[in-house]
CSV table of C-alpha atoms and ligand atoms in Angstrom, one decimal:
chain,number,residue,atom,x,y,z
A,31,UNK,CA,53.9,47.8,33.2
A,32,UNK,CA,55.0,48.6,29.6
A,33,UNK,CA,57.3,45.7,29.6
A,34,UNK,CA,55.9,42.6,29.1
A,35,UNK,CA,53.9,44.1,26.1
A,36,UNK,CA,57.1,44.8,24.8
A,37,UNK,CA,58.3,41.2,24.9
A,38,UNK,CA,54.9,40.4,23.2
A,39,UNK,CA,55.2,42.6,20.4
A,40,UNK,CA,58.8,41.2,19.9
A,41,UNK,CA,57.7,37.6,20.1
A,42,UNK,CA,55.0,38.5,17.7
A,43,UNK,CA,57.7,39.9,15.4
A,44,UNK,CA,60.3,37.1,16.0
A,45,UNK,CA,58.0,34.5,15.2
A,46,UNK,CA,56.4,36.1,11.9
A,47,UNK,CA,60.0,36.7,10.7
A,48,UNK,CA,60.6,33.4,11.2
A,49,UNK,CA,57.3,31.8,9.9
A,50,UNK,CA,58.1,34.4,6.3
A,51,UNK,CA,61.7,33.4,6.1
A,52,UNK,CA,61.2,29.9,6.6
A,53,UNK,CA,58.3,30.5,3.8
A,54,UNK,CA,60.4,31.9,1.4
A,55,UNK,CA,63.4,30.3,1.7
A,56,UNK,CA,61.6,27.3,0.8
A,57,UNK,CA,60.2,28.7,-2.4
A,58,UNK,CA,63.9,28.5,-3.9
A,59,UNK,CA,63.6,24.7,-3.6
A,60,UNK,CA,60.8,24.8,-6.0
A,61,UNK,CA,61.5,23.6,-8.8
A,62,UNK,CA,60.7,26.5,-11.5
A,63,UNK,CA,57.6,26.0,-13.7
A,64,UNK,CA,58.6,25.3,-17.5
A,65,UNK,CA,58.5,28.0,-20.0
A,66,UNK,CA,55.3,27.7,-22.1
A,67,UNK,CA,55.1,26.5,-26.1
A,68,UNK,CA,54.5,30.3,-26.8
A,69,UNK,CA,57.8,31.0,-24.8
A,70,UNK,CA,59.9,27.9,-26.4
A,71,UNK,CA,59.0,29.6,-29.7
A,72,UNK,CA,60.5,32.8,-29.2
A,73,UNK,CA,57.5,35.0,-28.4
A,74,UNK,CA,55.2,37.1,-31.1
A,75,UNK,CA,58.3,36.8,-33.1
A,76,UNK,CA,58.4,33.3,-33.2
A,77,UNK,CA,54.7,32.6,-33.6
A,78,UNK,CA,54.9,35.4,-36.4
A,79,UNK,CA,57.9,33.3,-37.9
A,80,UNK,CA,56.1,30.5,-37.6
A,81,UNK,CA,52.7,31.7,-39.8
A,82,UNK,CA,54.7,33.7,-42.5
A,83,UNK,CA,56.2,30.9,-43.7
A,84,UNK,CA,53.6,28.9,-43.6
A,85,UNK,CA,51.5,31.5,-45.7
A,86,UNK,CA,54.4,31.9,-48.1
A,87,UNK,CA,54.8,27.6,-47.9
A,88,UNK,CA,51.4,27.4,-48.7
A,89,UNK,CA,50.9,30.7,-51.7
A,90,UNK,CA,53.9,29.0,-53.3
A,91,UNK,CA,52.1,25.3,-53.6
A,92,UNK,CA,48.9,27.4,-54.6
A,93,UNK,CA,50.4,28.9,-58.0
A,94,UNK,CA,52.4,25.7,-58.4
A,95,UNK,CA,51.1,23.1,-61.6
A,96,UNK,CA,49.0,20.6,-60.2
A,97,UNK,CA,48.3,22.4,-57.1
A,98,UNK,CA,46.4,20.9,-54.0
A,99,UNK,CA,45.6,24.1,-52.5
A,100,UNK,CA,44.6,26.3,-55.1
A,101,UNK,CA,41.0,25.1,-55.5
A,102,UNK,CA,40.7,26.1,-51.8
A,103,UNK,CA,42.8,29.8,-51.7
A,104,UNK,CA,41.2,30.8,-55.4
A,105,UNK,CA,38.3,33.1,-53.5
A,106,UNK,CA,41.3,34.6,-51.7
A,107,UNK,CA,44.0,34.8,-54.0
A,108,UNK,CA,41.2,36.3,-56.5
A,109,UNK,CA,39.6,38.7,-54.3
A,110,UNK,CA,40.5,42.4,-54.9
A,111,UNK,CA,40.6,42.9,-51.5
A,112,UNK,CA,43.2,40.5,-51.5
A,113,UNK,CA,46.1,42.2,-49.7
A,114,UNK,CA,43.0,43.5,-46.7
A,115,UNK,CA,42.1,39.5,-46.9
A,116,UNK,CA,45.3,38.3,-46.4
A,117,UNK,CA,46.2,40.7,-43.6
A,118,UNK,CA,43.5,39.7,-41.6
A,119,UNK,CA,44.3,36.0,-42.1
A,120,UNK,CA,47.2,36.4,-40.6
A,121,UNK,CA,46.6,38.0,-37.6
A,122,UNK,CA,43.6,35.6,-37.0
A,123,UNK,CA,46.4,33.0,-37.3
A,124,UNK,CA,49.1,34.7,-35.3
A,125,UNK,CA,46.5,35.2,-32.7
A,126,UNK,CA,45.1,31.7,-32.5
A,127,UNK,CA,48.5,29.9,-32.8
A,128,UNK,CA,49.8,32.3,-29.9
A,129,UNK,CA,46.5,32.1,-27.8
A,130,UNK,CA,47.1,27.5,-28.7
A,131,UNK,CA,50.0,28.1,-27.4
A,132,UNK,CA,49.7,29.9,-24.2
A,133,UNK,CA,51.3,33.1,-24.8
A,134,UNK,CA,48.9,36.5,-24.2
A,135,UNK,CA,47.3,36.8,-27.3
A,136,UNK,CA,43.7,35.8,-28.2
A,137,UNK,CA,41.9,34.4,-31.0
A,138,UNK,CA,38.8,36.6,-31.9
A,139,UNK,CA,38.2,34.8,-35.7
A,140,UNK,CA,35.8,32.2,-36.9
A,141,UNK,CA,35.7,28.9,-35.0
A,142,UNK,CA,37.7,26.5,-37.2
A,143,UNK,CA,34.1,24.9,-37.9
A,144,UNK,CA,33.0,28.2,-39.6
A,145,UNK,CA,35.8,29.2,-41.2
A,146,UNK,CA,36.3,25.8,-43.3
A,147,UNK,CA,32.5,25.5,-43.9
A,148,UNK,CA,31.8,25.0,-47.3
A,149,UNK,CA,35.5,24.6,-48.6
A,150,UNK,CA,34.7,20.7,-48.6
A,151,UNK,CA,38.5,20.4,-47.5
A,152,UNK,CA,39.8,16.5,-48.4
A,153,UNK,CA,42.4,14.5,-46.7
A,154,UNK,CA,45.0,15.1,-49.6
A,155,UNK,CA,44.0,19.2,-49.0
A,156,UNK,CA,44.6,18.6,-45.4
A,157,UNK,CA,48.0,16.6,-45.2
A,158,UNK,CA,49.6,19.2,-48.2
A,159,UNK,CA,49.0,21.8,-45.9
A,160,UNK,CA,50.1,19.8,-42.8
A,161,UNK,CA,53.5,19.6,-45.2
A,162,UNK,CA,53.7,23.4,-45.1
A,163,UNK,CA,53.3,23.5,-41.7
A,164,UNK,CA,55.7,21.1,-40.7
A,165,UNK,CA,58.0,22.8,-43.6
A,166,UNK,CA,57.5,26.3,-41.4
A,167,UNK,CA,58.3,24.4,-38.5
A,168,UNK,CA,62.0,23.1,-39.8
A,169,UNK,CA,62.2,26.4,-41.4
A,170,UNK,CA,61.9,28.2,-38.5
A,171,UNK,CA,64.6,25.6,-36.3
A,172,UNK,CA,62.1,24.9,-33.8
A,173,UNK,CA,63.0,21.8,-31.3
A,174,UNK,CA,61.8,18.5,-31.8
A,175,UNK,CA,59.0,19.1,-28.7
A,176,UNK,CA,58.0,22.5,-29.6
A,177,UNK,CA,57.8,20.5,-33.3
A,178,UNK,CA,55.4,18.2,-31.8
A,179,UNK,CA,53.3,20.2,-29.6
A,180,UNK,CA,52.6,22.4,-32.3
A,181,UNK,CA,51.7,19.5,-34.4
A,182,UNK,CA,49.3,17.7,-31.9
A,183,UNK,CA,47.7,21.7,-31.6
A,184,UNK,CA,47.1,21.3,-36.1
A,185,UNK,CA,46.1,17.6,-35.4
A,186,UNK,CA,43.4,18.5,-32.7
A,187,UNK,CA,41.8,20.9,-35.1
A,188,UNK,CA,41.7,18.6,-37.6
A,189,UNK,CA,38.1,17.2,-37.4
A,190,UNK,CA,36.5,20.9,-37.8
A,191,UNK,CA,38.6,21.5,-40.6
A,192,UNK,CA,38.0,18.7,-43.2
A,193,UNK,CA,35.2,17.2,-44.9
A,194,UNK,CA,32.5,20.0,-44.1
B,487,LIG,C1,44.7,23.1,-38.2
B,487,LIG,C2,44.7,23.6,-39.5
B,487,LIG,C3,44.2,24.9,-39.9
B,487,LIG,C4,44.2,26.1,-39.1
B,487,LIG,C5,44.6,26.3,-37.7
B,487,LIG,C6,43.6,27.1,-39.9
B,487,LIG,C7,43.4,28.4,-39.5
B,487,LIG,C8,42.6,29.3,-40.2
B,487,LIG,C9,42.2,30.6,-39.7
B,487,LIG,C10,42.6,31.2,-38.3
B,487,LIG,C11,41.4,31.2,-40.6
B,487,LIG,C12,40.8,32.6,-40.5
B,487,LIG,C13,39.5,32.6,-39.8
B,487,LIG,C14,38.8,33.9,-39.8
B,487,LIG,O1,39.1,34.8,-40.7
B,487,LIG,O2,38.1,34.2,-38.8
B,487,LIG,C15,41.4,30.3,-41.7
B,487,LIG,C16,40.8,30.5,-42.9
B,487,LIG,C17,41.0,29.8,-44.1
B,487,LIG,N1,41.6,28.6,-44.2
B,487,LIG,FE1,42.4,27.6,-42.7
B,487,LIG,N2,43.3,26.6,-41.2
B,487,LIG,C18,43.7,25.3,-41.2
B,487,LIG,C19,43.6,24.4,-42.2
B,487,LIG,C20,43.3,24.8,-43.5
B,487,LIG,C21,43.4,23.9,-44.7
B,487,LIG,C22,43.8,22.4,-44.6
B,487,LIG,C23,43.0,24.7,-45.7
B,487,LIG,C24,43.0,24.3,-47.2
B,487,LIG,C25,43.7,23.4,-47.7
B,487,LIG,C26,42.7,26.0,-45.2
B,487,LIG,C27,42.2,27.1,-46.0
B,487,LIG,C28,41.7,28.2,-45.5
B,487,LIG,C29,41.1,29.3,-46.3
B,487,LIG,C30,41.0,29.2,-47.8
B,487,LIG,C31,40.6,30.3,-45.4
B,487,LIG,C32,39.8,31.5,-45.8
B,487,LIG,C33,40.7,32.7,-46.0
B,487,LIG,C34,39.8,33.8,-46.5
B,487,LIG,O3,38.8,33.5,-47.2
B,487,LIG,O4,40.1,35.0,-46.2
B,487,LIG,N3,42.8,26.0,-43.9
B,487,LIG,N4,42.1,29.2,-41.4
């Protein structure tokens, strides 16, 4: 009487084992998902490499002669709150570029739209400070694809940057 219930309960068994190793086994053939931007980078300490040396790239063209960003970083740079200020600029930026770039942070700062507004930024402004990123970039010996991903990230915020 018991017996053929046992035989059910061991087909049962069999053929789930078989359904879940046949499953799984073809999981390994997957191929494995690519490693984000924020990953390629090296992490919070690449993204972190990343915007310190383009905030050091970009204070050094500020207090150089003929400067194209000073006119833009004098409210910070002459604040004396200035160390608070700049603090808080770079974690926006830390958090944005590694939110951009998939990794687990996220942006809580201005929309780019708001944070430019009223800074009238021109296209000479913009492409200087494109230089310093790109500088940061080399700096930092990132590959040529991370290089251009990060770029196309800068270029797509372009528009609610300049001109407003
Ligand atoms: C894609 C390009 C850019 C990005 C991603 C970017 C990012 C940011 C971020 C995240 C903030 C802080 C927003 C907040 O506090 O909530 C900020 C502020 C600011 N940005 Fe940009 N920025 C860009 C281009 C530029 C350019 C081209 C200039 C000038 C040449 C500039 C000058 C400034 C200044 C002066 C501030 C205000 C800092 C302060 O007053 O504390 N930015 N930007």
């Amino acid at each position: 009487m018991h017996l053929p219930r046992l035989n059910f309960a061991a087909a049962l068994l069999l053929s789930s084992t078989l359904f879940f190793t046949t499953a799984c086994g073809s999981k390994e053939d997957e191929p494995k998902p690519e490693p984000t931007l924020y990953e390629r980078m090296g992490g919070l300490k690449g993204v972190e490499g990343f915007v310190d040396v383009l905030m050091a790239n970009v204070a050094a063209e500020a207090s150089a002669q003929n400067s194209s960003m000073l006119r833009t970083h004098t409210p910070l740079l002459t604040d004396p709150d200035k160390p608070a200020r700049l603090a808080r600029l770079r974690n926006n930026f830390i958090n944005q570029i590694g939110e951009a770039t998939g990794g687990p942070l996220k942006y809580t700062g201005m929309t780019m739209l708001s944070a430019h507004k009223g800074m009238m930024i021109t296209e000479k402004e913009w492409s200087v400070w494109r230089q310093a990123a790109d500088a940061s970039m080399a700096a930092n010996n990132l590959g040529a694809k991370e290089k251009a991903e990060i770029a196309k990230i800068l270029d797509d915020m372009k528009d609610a940057t300049v001109g407003h």
